[in-house]
Amino acid sequence: MQDKKILCISTVGNMPCAITAAWRDQKLTIFKKDFFSTSAEDNQTKLTELITDRAKKGFTIFIEERFKTIKCRGAYHVNLTDADKLAKTQVVNVAMTNYIAMTQSNMIAFSEAVPKFAIAQSNIDEKIDDSGKITYSLDWSAIKADHRALLLVIYAVVSNDPTQSVVLKGIFSALNKTKEKLSPVTTRINNLKSNDAKRAQALIDKSPCLPINSTKGVPEGFTLVE
């Protein structure tokens, strides 16, 4: 998974929340957590300004809304209840699987400006469906907006960044070389690239926003606490 700067916003829950984070050197650091007014009119302006600013700085931006009212260049609408077509399960299941793995591996850190918080184990009910896949039933009444935003951040880390047009071009370029005789290993690699491209393209197709290129690194104005 490549380094990236992340902004994830959830307006679903008790109070809209935005989390600023960065994935670097196989570690996720939460740098900032902001809460916003419950007034949709106030949020429209403030969140639009925030998203516009972060998009210009190359952030991967996911936003969860009940009604897709915020439309900004560089932001992508992703709801936890959406289906991840590649994983063939809901986004929340992909996010929870990786959240638990990262937590157990101490891969999530918090800056001094953000008090540590987590999704309580008592609010998570792990199940196995008929196909043998692990799914998670959450106590949504106890899951706040900052928890939802955190899960979006995790999903942003493990998802191929749809804003990286350079990455997509490279993937599609590799896929177009089908005339060459490929070894089984190369074929498998190309299949994996194809899956990444499809997931990224699915996010682009469902979003009314236009993609922009993103860059690596820690968010501007923040210091990584090692």
Short mmCIF file of C-alpha atoms in Angstrom, two decimals:
data_model
loop_
_atom_site.label_atom_id
_atom_site.label_comp_id
_atom_site.label_asym_id
_atom_site.label_seq_id
_atom_site.Cartn_x
_atom_site.Cartn_y
_atom_site.Cartn_z
CA MET A 1 0.00 0.00 0.00
CA GLN A 2 1.46 3.33 -1.07
CA ASP A 3 1.96 6.39 1.11
CA LYS A 4 -0.92 8.84 1.02
CA LYS A 5 -2.51 11.79 2.80
CA ILE A 6 -6.14 11.22 3.72
CA LEU A 7 -9.20 13.26 4.64
CA CYS A 8 -12.37 11.36 5.46
CA ILE A 9 -15.65 12.94 6.46
CA SER A 10 -18.84 11.39 7.77
CA THR A 11 -21.98 13.48 8.16
CA VAL A 12 -23.90 10.37 9.21
CA GLY A 13 -24.21 10.12 12.96
CA ASN A 14 -24.54 12.30 16.02
CA MET A 15 -22.29 15.11 14.75
CA PRO A 16 -20.43 15.45 11.42
CA CYS A 17 -16.74 14.59 11.77
CA ALA A 18 -13.64 14.98 9.61
CA ILE A 19 -10.42 13.05 10.21
CA THR A 20 -7.07 14.05 8.74
CA ALA A 21 -4.56 11.21 8.55
CA ALA A 22 -1.55 9.88 6.72
CA TRP A 23 -0.39 6.42 5.73
CA ARG A 24 3.39 6.30 5.68
CA ASP A 25 5.88 3.48 6.04
CA GLN A 26 3.12 0.95 6.73
CA LYS A 27 1.70 2.98 9.61
CA LEU A 28 -1.48 5.05 9.88
CA THR A 29 -1.29 8.25 11.92
CA ILE A 30 -4.39 10.23 12.87
CA PHE A 31 -3.35 13.89 12.93
CA LYS A 32 -6.60 15.75 13.44
CA LYS A 33 -10.25 15.17 14.30
CA ASP A 34 -12.76 17.98 13.73
CA PHE A 35 -16.45 18.09 14.56
CA PHE A 36 -18.92 20.30 12.72
CA SER A 37 -22.33 21.81 13.30
CA THR A 38 -25.38 19.63 12.81
CA SER A 39 -26.73 22.35 10.52
CA ALA A 40 -26.58 21.11 6.93
CA GLU A 41 -26.48 24.70 5.66
CA ASP A 42 -23.45 25.59 7.78
CA ASN A 43 -21.65 22.38 6.84
CA GLN A 44 -22.16 22.89 3.14
CA THR A 45 -19.85 25.92 3.16
CA LYS A 46 -17.32 24.78 5.76
CA LEU A 47 -16.87 21.26 4.40
CA THR A 48 -16.68 22.49 0.82
CA GLU A 49 -13.87 24.88 1.81
CA LEU A 50 -12.05 22.11 3.71
CA ILE A 51 -12.34 19.61 0.87
CA THR A 52 -11.26 22.15 -1.74
CA ASP A 53 -8.17 23.07 0.30
CA ARG A 54 -7.17 19.44 0.94
CA ALA A 55 -7.79 18.41 -2.65
CA LYS A 56 -5.35 21.06 -3.86
CA LYS A 57 -2.76 19.54 -1.49
CA GLY A 58 -3.15 16.06 -2.95
CA PHE A 59 -5.26 14.32 -0.32
CA THR A 60 -7.32 11.22 -0.92
CA ILE A 61 -10.78 12.37 0.14
CA PHE A 62 -13.78 10.17 0.97
CA ILE A 63 -17.07 11.59 2.24
CA GLU A 64 -20.07 9.74 3.61
CA GLU A 65 -23.49 11.43 3.41
CA ARG A 66 -27.06 10.21 3.52
CA PHE A 67 -27.84 12.61 0.69
CA LYS A 68 -25.03 13.53 -1.67
CA THR A 69 -25.24 17.30 -1.30
CA ILE A 70 -21.53 18.11 -1.13
CA LYS A 71 -19.94 18.07 -4.57
CA CYS A 72 -16.30 19.12 -4.65
CA ARG A 73 -13.55 18.45 -7.12
CA GLY A 74 -11.34 15.69 -5.75
CA ALA A 75 -13.81 14.19 -3.23
CA TYR A 76 -15.49 10.81 -3.57
CA HIS A 77 -18.73 9.64 -2.01
CA VAL A 78 -18.24 6.32 -0.21
CA ASN A 79 -20.81 5.02 2.28
CA LEU A 80 -20.01 2.22 4.71
CA THR A 81 -23.10 0.38 3.52
CA ASP A 82 -21.97 0.51 -0.12
CA ALA A 83 -20.94 -2.72 -1.80
CA ASP A 84 -17.29 -3.31 -2.61
CA LYS A 85 -17.71 -5.13 -5.89
CA LEU A 86 -14.29 -6.79 -5.77
CA ALA A 87 -14.57 -8.04 -2.21
CA LYS A 88 -18.25 -8.85 -2.86
CA THR A 89 -19.22 -7.50 0.53
CA GLN A 90 -20.04 -4.16 2.11
CA VAL A 91 -17.39 -1.46 2.53
CA VAL A 92 -17.84 -1.71 6.31
CA ASN A 93 -16.70 -5.34 6.25
CA VAL A 94 -13.55 -4.50 4.29
CA ALA A 95 -12.84 -1.57 6.64
CA MET A 96 -13.51 -3.56 9.82
CA THR A 97 -11.34 -6.50 8.74
CA ASN A 98 -8.40 -4.17 8.15
CA TYR A 99 -9.15 -2.03 11.21
CA ILE A 100 -8.91 -5.08 13.47
CA ALA A 101 -5.73 -6.28 11.75
CA MET A 102 -4.08 -2.85 11.99
CA THR A 103 -5.11 -2.44 15.63
CA GLN A 104 -3.72 -5.84 16.59
CA SER A 105 -0.46 -5.05 14.76
CA ASN A 106 -0.11 -1.59 16.38
CA MET A 107 -0.25 0.06 12.98
CA ILE A 108 -2.54 2.92 14.08
CA ALA A 109 -1.06 5.90 15.92
CA PHE A 110 -2.47 9.22 17.13
CA SER A 111 -0.78 12.61 17.18
CA GLU A 112 -0.60 14.50 20.45
CA ALA A 113 -3.48 16.70 19.25
CA VAL A 114 -5.91 13.77 19.02
CA PRO A 115 -6.99 11.78 22.07
CA LYS A 116 -6.94 8.07 21.33
CA PHE A 117 -10.29 6.54 20.51
CA ALA A 118 -11.43 3.18 19.19
CA ILE A 119 -14.47 1.14 18.28
CA ALA A 120 -15.41 -0.81 21.40
CA GLN A 121 -15.28 -4.56 21.00
CA SER A 122 -18.70 -4.77 22.67
CA ASN A 123 -20.17 -2.92 19.67
CA ILE A 124 -18.78 -5.44 17.16
CA ASP A 125 -20.44 -8.72 16.35
CA GLU A 126 -18.33 -10.87 14.03
CA LYS A 127 -20.18 -13.39 11.88
CA ILE A 128 -19.43 -15.80 9.06
CA ASP A 129 -21.90 -15.80 6.17
CA ASP A 130 -23.02 -18.75 4.05
CA SER A 131 -20.09 -18.27 1.67
CA GLY A 132 -17.57 -18.42 4.52
CA LYS A 133 -16.74 -14.71 4.49
CA ILE A 134 -16.39 -12.74 7.71
CA THR A 135 -18.97 -9.99 8.13
CA TYR A 136 -19.48 -7.51 10.92
CA SER A 137 -22.72 -6.47 12.55
CA LEU A 138 -22.13 -3.20 14.40
CA ASP A 139 -24.26 -1.59 17.07
CA TRP A 140 -24.88 1.51 14.95
CA SER A 141 -26.57 3.32 17.84
CA ALA A 142 -23.18 3.31 19.60
CA ILE A 143 -21.10 4.05 16.48
CA LYS A 144 -20.47 7.79 16.32
CA ALA A 145 -19.46 9.95 13.37
CA ASP A 146 -15.77 9.83 14.34
CA HIS A 147 -15.89 6.02 14.32
CA ARG A 148 -17.47 6.11 10.87
CA ALA A 149 -14.84 8.57 9.62
CA LEU A 150 -12.09 6.34 11.04
CA LEU A 151 -13.45 3.34 9.15
CA LEU A 152 -13.49 5.42 5.97
CA VAL A 153 -9.83 6.29 6.61
CA ILE A 154 -8.99 2.59 6.90
CA TYR A 155 -10.87 1.90 3.68
CA ALA A 156 -8.99 4.74 1.96
CA VAL A 157 -5.69 3.15 3.03
CA VAL A 158 -6.47 -0.28 1.55
CA SER A 159 -8.27 0.99 -1.54
CA ASN A 160 -6.44 1.96 -4.67
CA ASP A 161 -6.56 5.77 -4.74
CA PRO A 162 -9.00 6.74 -7.51
CA THR A 163 -7.45 10.21 -7.76
CA GLN A 164 -4.16 8.85 -9.01
CA SER A 165 -4.67 9.00 -12.73
CA VAL A 166 -1.00 8.20 -13.30
CA VAL A 167 -1.46 4.89 -11.49
CA LEU A 168 -4.56 4.07 -13.51
CA LYS A 169 -2.83 4.89 -16.77
CA GLY A 170 0.01 2.56 -15.85
CA ILE A 171 -2.41 -0.22 -14.98
CA PHE A 172 -4.46 0.10 -18.15
CA SER A 173 -1.27 0.35 -20.21
CA ALA A 174 -0.11 -2.98 -18.78
CA LEU A 175 -3.48 -4.56 -19.46
CA ASN A 176 -3.44 -3.42 -23.08
CA LYS A 177 -0.33 -5.53 -23.76
CA THR A 178 -2.42 -8.65 -24.12
CA LYS A 179 -0.87 -9.60 -27.44
CA GLU A 180 2.33 -10.61 -25.70
CA LYS A 181 2.71 -14.19 -24.53
CA LEU A 182 2.45 -14.02 -20.74
CA SER A 183 3.75 -16.44 -18.14
CA PRO A 184 1.30 -17.69 -15.46
CA VAL A 185 2.96 -15.41 -12.90
CA THR A 186 2.66 -12.34 -15.15
CA THR A 187 -0.94 -13.21 -15.91
CA ARG A 188 -1.71 -13.36 -12.18
CA ILE A 189 -0.05 -9.99 -11.58
CA ASN A 190 -2.05 -8.42 -14.40
CA ASN A 191 -5.23 -9.88 -12.93
CA LEU A 192 -4.44 -8.21 -9.60
CA LYS A 193 -3.78 -4.92 -11.37
CA SER A 194 -7.08 -5.27 -13.18
CA ASN A 195 -8.93 -5.70 -9.88
CA ASP A 196 -7.30 -2.58 -8.44
CA ALA A 197 -8.21 -0.62 -11.57
CA LYS A 198 -11.82 -1.81 -11.47
CA ARG A 199 -12.22 -0.80 -7.81
CA ALA A 200 -10.75 2.62 -8.50
CA GLN A 201 -12.84 3.09 -11.65
CA ALA A 202 -15.99 2.09 -9.74
CA LEU A 203 -15.36 4.91 -7.27
CA ILE A 204 -14.82 7.35 -10.13
CA ASP A 205 -17.97 6.24 -11.95
CA LYS A 206 -20.21 6.64 -8.89
CA SER A 207 -18.85 10.06 -7.95
CA PRO A 208 -20.08 13.36 -9.44
CA CYS A 209 -16.66 14.84 -8.70
CA LEU A 210 -13.67 15.20 -10.96
CA PRO A 211 -10.40 13.45 -9.98
CA ILE A 212 -7.12 15.25 -9.43
CA ASN A 213 -3.64 13.90 -8.92
CA SER A 214 -2.43 13.28 -5.38
CA THR A 215 1.00 13.31 -3.79
CA LYS A 216 2.72 11.38 -1.04
CA GLY A 217 3.75 12.50 2.41
CA VAL A 218 2.54 13.87 5.69
CA PRO A 219 -0.19 16.54 5.65
CA GLU A 220 1.14 20.08 5.44
CA GLY A 221 1.31 21.79 8.80
CA PHE A 222 1.40 18.56 10.82
CA THR A 223 4.23 16.73 12.53
CA LEU A 224 4.41 12.96 12.64
CA VAL A 225 4.73 11.64 16.19
CA GLU A 226 6.97 8.58 16.06
#
